[in-house]
Amino acid sequence: MRQTVLILAAAALCAGAALPQAMPCAAPPFMANSINPNLMISLDNSGSMGGAAYTKRSWRPNSSSPYGDTLWQPASGHPRYYGYFNSDSSYNYASSKFTAAAGGTWPGWLLNWATMSRTDVLRKVLIGGKYSSNILGAECATTWSKYYIKTSTANYNRFNISASGGATQLTVTKTGTPPINATLSSAKVAIEAPTPFRGVLHQLSDKDFDGTWDDNAPRFGLWCYNNNEGGHVESYINDPTLTDLVNAIQNISPDGWTPLAENHFELLHYFAQSGRHYFNSDFTPQVGGVHDPFYDKVRTVMLPCIKTFVLLLTDGEPTEDKNIPGYSGAGSCTHIAGTSALSTYYN
């Protein structure tokens, strides 16, 4: 019996010797590859996001300012513009909403070009748009005019956009023999949509269409700019339900400045849980608690390491980016260890 045991033990050792050696890990082996990454959406909520999504400066008719947003009627086919309207459909307007209709008066691609704000496009990409009670509602934060011209600058439709109570309003006039022989007066840009659209957020994290996070979904959070200094948390990492996050993105309106560097600087404080740099309301530090980005609510433990990403969604360069630690003029930034002449730019 003893000889048999020794032979079996020797065989086991030989079998183990043939296995490849694995690198030691700092975390328990059972946790390897089982933690979903952190993904903080840094969403630009500045005023410029309420401006026109599609702009092209060219000559415009009958105006003291000779250049503006113009589009010539295509000889055939049509361009494509992304937005709440289907570019391949046409629409009629009645009962305070646009409804798709074969042979409708207003081409969808043209309405996207004329009415969509940058915030509208961002919402459409992320969550399918601002949706409520079978209606997609457009939102802008400023006014603009666009011209749709037919063959001659004497024949055109003028599209005037304005903001009213958090919604976009459209007025269309006609001059000469315009491309579209119709007008609109203070029409609310609301589109009938019987079925809600799914954005990238749903496609990435709700593949089974049940309205909740998939097991392998990233640990999402939402962050926005303050008016003119830094940024703040809207939803803590791994805190919101899918519905909560969609609602938060729907309800953030464009307003204020774009303190891009300050915003990212405060984000680093959040991930480090090292206290707030700009305002106490930016976030609540909670080292080892449920609002710590490295806390696992499922296992109720702190995690040694999580892949962490910031998805920055913005329309352009920073504004009011002035309160940066260690900054004393162009070409100087002493707050970051190991730097003595790091160029810093703001406007």
XYZ file of C-alpha atoms in Angstrom:
347
model
C 0.000 0.000 0.000
C 2.821 2.415 0.934
C 4.520 1.797 -2.408
C 1.279 2.535 -4.258
C 0.850 5.843 -2.408
C 4.414 6.927 -3.213
C 3.946 6.098 -6.899
C 0.716 8.149 -7.036
C 2.375 11.092 -5.270
C 5.303 11.020 -7.666
C 2.947 10.923 -10.642
C 1.059 13.950 -9.312
C 4.287 15.923 -8.852
C 5.400 15.064 -12.364
C 2.025 16.160 -13.781
C 2.231 19.438 -11.857
C 5.745 20.095 -13.105
C 4.448 20.059 -16.662
C 1.989 22.913 -16.035
C 3.026 26.433 -17.120
C 3.926 28.803 -14.295
C 1.479 31.675 -13.755
C 2.536 35.157 -12.641
C 1.535 35.889 -9.048
C -1.362 38.332 -8.725
C -1.979 41.093 -6.201
C -5.704 40.325 -6.097
C -7.324 37.029 -5.108
C -7.333 34.711 -8.157
C -11.104 34.203 -8.005
C -11.573 37.924 -8.733
C -9.488 37.954 -11.913
C -11.347 39.264 -14.988
C -14.636 39.362 -13.060
C -14.851 43.090 -12.315
C -16.549 45.272 -14.898
C -14.698 48.498 -15.730
C -15.625 51.945 -14.434
C -16.925 54.254 -17.168
C -17.610 57.848 -16.187
C -19.449 59.836 -18.872
C -18.184 63.420 -18.753
C -21.053 65.186 -20.505
C -20.686 68.703 -21.897
C -23.632 70.710 -20.592
C -22.282 74.125 -21.638
C -24.394 76.686 -23.461
C -22.812 76.037 -26.850
C -24.236 72.506 -26.776
C -27.617 74.165 -27.247
C -26.503 75.620 -30.583
C -27.078 74.288 -34.085
C -25.579 70.874 -34.771
C -25.025 71.591 -38.474
C -23.532 74.889 -39.598
C -22.063 76.064 -42.861
C -21.157 79.672 -43.479
C -22.020 80.889 -46.975
C -23.921 83.646 -48.748
C -27.513 84.135 -47.669
C -30.185 86.222 -49.385
C -31.730 89.550 -48.437
C -29.770 90.151 -45.263
C -27.572 92.931 -43.930
C -25.248 90.146 -42.785
C -24.294 88.478 -46.079
C -23.096 85.142 -44.701
C -25.039 82.496 -42.813
C -26.214 78.898 -42.838
C -27.503 78.005 -46.282
C -28.369 74.855 -48.180
C -29.213 74.619 -51.870
C -31.985 72.319 -53.017
C -30.299 69.197 -54.443
C -30.940 68.376 -58.100
C -31.437 64.720 -57.185
C -31.339 62.620 -54.061
C -30.603 64.319 -50.781
C -27.830 64.609 -48.176
C -28.148 62.831 -44.847
C -28.222 64.580 -41.496
C -28.412 62.668 -38.225
C -31.133 63.533 -35.727
C -34.583 62.767 -34.366
C -36.183 62.733 -37.817
C -35.736 59.819 -40.217
C -33.680 61.167 -43.115
C -35.531 58.929 -45.572
C -39.035 59.890 -44.419
C -41.166 62.990 -44.827
C -43.399 64.586 -42.212
C -46.547 66.600 -41.712
C -47.153 68.907 -38.763
C -50.419 68.854 -36.823
C -51.557 68.748 -33.202
C -48.232 70.188 -31.984
C -46.103 67.375 -33.406
C -44.456 66.091 -36.569
C -45.708 62.740 -37.842
C -44.110 60.639 -40.582
C -46.314 60.453 -43.692
C -45.774 59.245 -47.244
C -45.530 62.341 -49.416
C -45.415 64.621 -46.361
C -44.552 68.296 -46.705
C -41.312 68.373 -44.727
C -38.351 66.064 -45.548
C -36.832 64.460 -42.469
C -33.244 65.094 -43.541
C -34.013 68.813 -43.993
C -35.663 69.062 -40.574
C -32.613 67.438 -38.967
C -30.358 69.977 -40.689
C -32.547 72.911 -39.683
C -33.596 72.048 -36.126
C -31.160 69.718 -34.374
C -28.974 71.109 -31.610
C -25.722 69.495 -30.502
C -27.462 68.332 -27.335
C -30.149 66.643 -29.457
C -27.528 64.726 -31.443
C -25.662 63.742 -28.280
C -28.837 62.444 -26.652
C -29.809 60.538 -29.790
C -26.418 58.810 -29.870
C -26.336 57.961 -26.162
C -29.925 57.145 -25.237
C -31.998 57.444 -28.415
C -33.135 61.011 -27.669
C -35.269 62.902 -25.168
C -38.292 60.633 -25.128
C -41.583 60.890 -23.251
C -45.115 59.661 -23.980
C -44.361 58.557 -27.565
C -42.715 61.886 -28.384
C -39.098 62.812 -29.105
C -38.601 66.408 -27.995
C -35.847 68.660 -29.358
C -34.117 71.187 -27.104
C -31.963 74.200 -27.938
C -30.537 77.070 -25.889
C -30.231 79.837 -28.458
C -31.662 81.132 -31.742
C -30.514 80.637 -35.314
C -31.715 81.025 -38.887
C -31.057 78.839 -41.911
C -31.890 79.247 -45.583
C -32.968 76.513 -47.991
C -32.523 77.921 -51.510
C -33.997 76.874 -54.843
C -31.916 77.583 -57.992
C -31.776 81.321 -57.246
C -31.211 83.351 -54.094
C -34.569 85.016 -54.745
C -36.363 81.728 -54.008
C -35.941 80.227 -50.560
C -37.408 79.019 -47.291
C -36.105 80.548 -44.102
C -36.001 78.340 -40.989
C -35.977 80.289 -37.725
C -35.170 78.387 -34.522
C -35.876 79.630 -31.004
C -35.963 78.214 -27.479
C -39.201 78.162 -25.519
C -39.642 76.530 -22.127
C -36.918 73.954 -22.672
C -38.192 73.045 -26.144
C -37.212 74.009 -29.689
C -39.651 76.030 -31.780
C -39.557 76.295 -35.569
C -40.924 79.045 -37.799
C -40.630 78.642 -41.576
C -41.269 81.440 -44.069
C -41.132 81.429 -47.868
C -39.886 83.950 -50.407
C -40.327 83.904 -54.182
C -40.764 80.377 -55.509
C -39.252 78.405 -52.621
C -38.242 74.722 -52.527
C -41.195 74.036 -50.187
C -44.404 75.948 -50.795
C -45.467 75.930 -47.141
C -44.881 77.760 -43.869
C -44.892 77.035 -40.143
C -45.394 79.378 -37.200
C -43.881 78.616 -33.777
C -44.136 74.870 -34.364
C -42.845 72.788 -31.479
C -40.129 70.405 -32.665
C -41.713 67.247 -31.269
C -41.667 64.030 -33.285
C -44.136 61.190 -32.903
C -42.246 57.997 -32.085
C -44.464 55.092 -30.948
C -41.438 53.025 -29.943
C -38.515 54.479 -27.970
C -35.155 54.430 -29.710
C -32.163 52.655 -28.202
C -28.870 54.501 -28.026
C -25.310 53.303 -27.561
C -25.910 53.041 -23.822
C -28.641 50.443 -24.356
C -26.781 48.592 -27.109
C -23.730 48.260 -24.885
C -25.375 47.472 -21.567
C -28.909 46.140 -22.148
C -28.560 43.549 -24.879
C -31.469 41.491 -23.533
C -33.911 44.456 -23.714
C -35.082 44.033 -20.107
C -34.426 47.649 -19.091
C -31.729 46.791 -16.537
C -27.946 46.562 -16.633
C -26.544 43.374 -18.132
C -24.220 41.383 -15.876
C -21.209 42.434 -17.962
C -22.189 46.110 -18.321
C -19.616 48.762 -17.372
C -20.027 50.469 -14.007
C -21.429 53.762 -15.323
C -21.434 57.212 -13.768
C -22.314 60.691 -15.038
C -20.357 63.920 -14.603
C -21.036 67.487 -15.856
C -19.385 70.911 -15.896
C -20.043 73.517 -13.266
C -21.059 76.869 -14.681
C -17.543 78.328 -14.756
C -15.215 76.312 -12.481
C -14.607 72.578 -12.363
C -17.300 69.935 -12.574
C -19.612 67.826 -10.446
C -21.054 64.346 -10.207
C -24.590 63.769 -11.438
C -24.572 60.017 -10.815
C -21.887 58.207 -8.841
C -20.030 55.296 -10.436
C -22.005 52.041 -10.156
C -24.897 53.886 -8.499
C -27.658 54.645 -11.048
C -30.050 52.148 -12.543
C -30.240 52.204 -16.338
C -33.505 54.142 -16.102
C -31.959 56.653 -13.672
C -29.007 57.304 -15.969
C -31.221 57.735 -19.044
C -33.429 60.184 -17.148
C -30.410 62.139 -15.932
C -29.067 62.522 -19.479
C -32.516 63.580 -20.686
C -32.828 66.252 -18.016
C -29.427 67.950 -18.302
C -29.931 71.192 -20.212
C -27.158 73.156 -21.979
C -26.076 76.239 -20.042
C -22.880 77.928 -18.837
C -19.212 77.744 -19.791
C -16.759 74.952 -20.671
C -14.067 74.672 -17.949
C -12.587 71.584 -19.568
C -9.249 71.255 -17.725
C -10.772 72.213 -14.368
C -13.519 69.674 -14.951
C -11.024 66.881 -15.564
C -8.916 67.994 -12.601
C -11.897 67.647 -10.270
C -12.686 64.265 -11.827
C -9.216 63.074 -10.784
C -9.973 64.180 -7.228
C -13.150 62.106 -7.334
C -11.378 58.952 -8.474
C -8.627 59.508 -5.894
C -11.244 60.318 -3.207
C -8.824 63.033 -2.089
C -11.300 65.801 -1.370
C -12.837 68.469 -3.583
C -10.807 71.243 -5.161
C -13.507 73.648 -6.354
C -16.848 73.302 -4.559
C -18.061 71.098 -1.712
C -21.071 70.218 -3.846
C -18.922 68.693 -6.625
C -19.031 65.269 -4.973
C -19.050 63.690 -1.515
C -15.839 61.798 -0.689
C -16.591 58.435 0.881
C -13.423 56.361 1.039
C -14.403 52.712 1.295
C -18.106 53.539 1.040
C -20.733 52.977 -1.624
C -19.779 56.198 -3.456
C -16.119 55.236 -3.691
C -15.499 54.327 -7.374
C -13.497 51.283 -6.251
C -16.228 49.865 -4.049
C -18.079 46.755 -5.224
C -21.720 46.941 -4.137
C -22.342 43.313 -5.125
C -19.573 41.847 -2.962
C -19.699 44.791 -0.485
C -15.911 45.060 -0.523
C -13.282 47.499 -1.756
C -11.500 46.312 -4.883
C -7.722 46.585 -5.294
C -7.896 47.669 -8.932
C -10.523 48.414 -11.575
C -9.969 49.499 -15.151
C -11.290 53.053 -15.178
C -12.221 55.225 -18.148
C -13.601 58.723 -18.710
C -15.695 59.210 -21.850
C -15.424 62.930 -22.663
C -18.284 64.192 -24.841
C -17.886 67.847 -25.828
C -18.374 70.165 -28.790
C -15.128 72.085 -28.651
C -12.376 73.936 -26.859
C -12.540 75.164 -23.249
C -13.817 78.499 -21.983
C -13.356 80.027 -18.494
C -10.631 77.455 -17.788
C -8.681 79.829 -15.533
C -8.538 78.416 -12.016
C -5.832 75.818 -12.501
C -3.474 75.116 -9.551
C 0.129 76.182 -10.090
C -0.788 78.309 -13.090
C 0.812 81.753 -13.187
C 0.903 82.549 -16.880
C 1.430 80.942 -20.271
C 4.035 78.202 -20.159
C 3.946 77.581 -16.405
C 2.284 74.816 -14.451
C 3.930 73.741 -11.204
C 1.092 71.816 -9.554
C 1.870 68.544 -11.331
C 4.906 66.811 -9.855
C 7.925 66.715 -12.147
C 6.863 69.589 -14.393
C 8.338 73.058 -14.468
C 7.161 74.531 -17.783
C 4.058 72.679 -18.873
C 2.143 74.847 -21.335
C -1.382 75.618 -20.209
C -3.964 77.182 -22.507
C -7.350 78.679 -21.820
C -9.659 81.325 -23.316
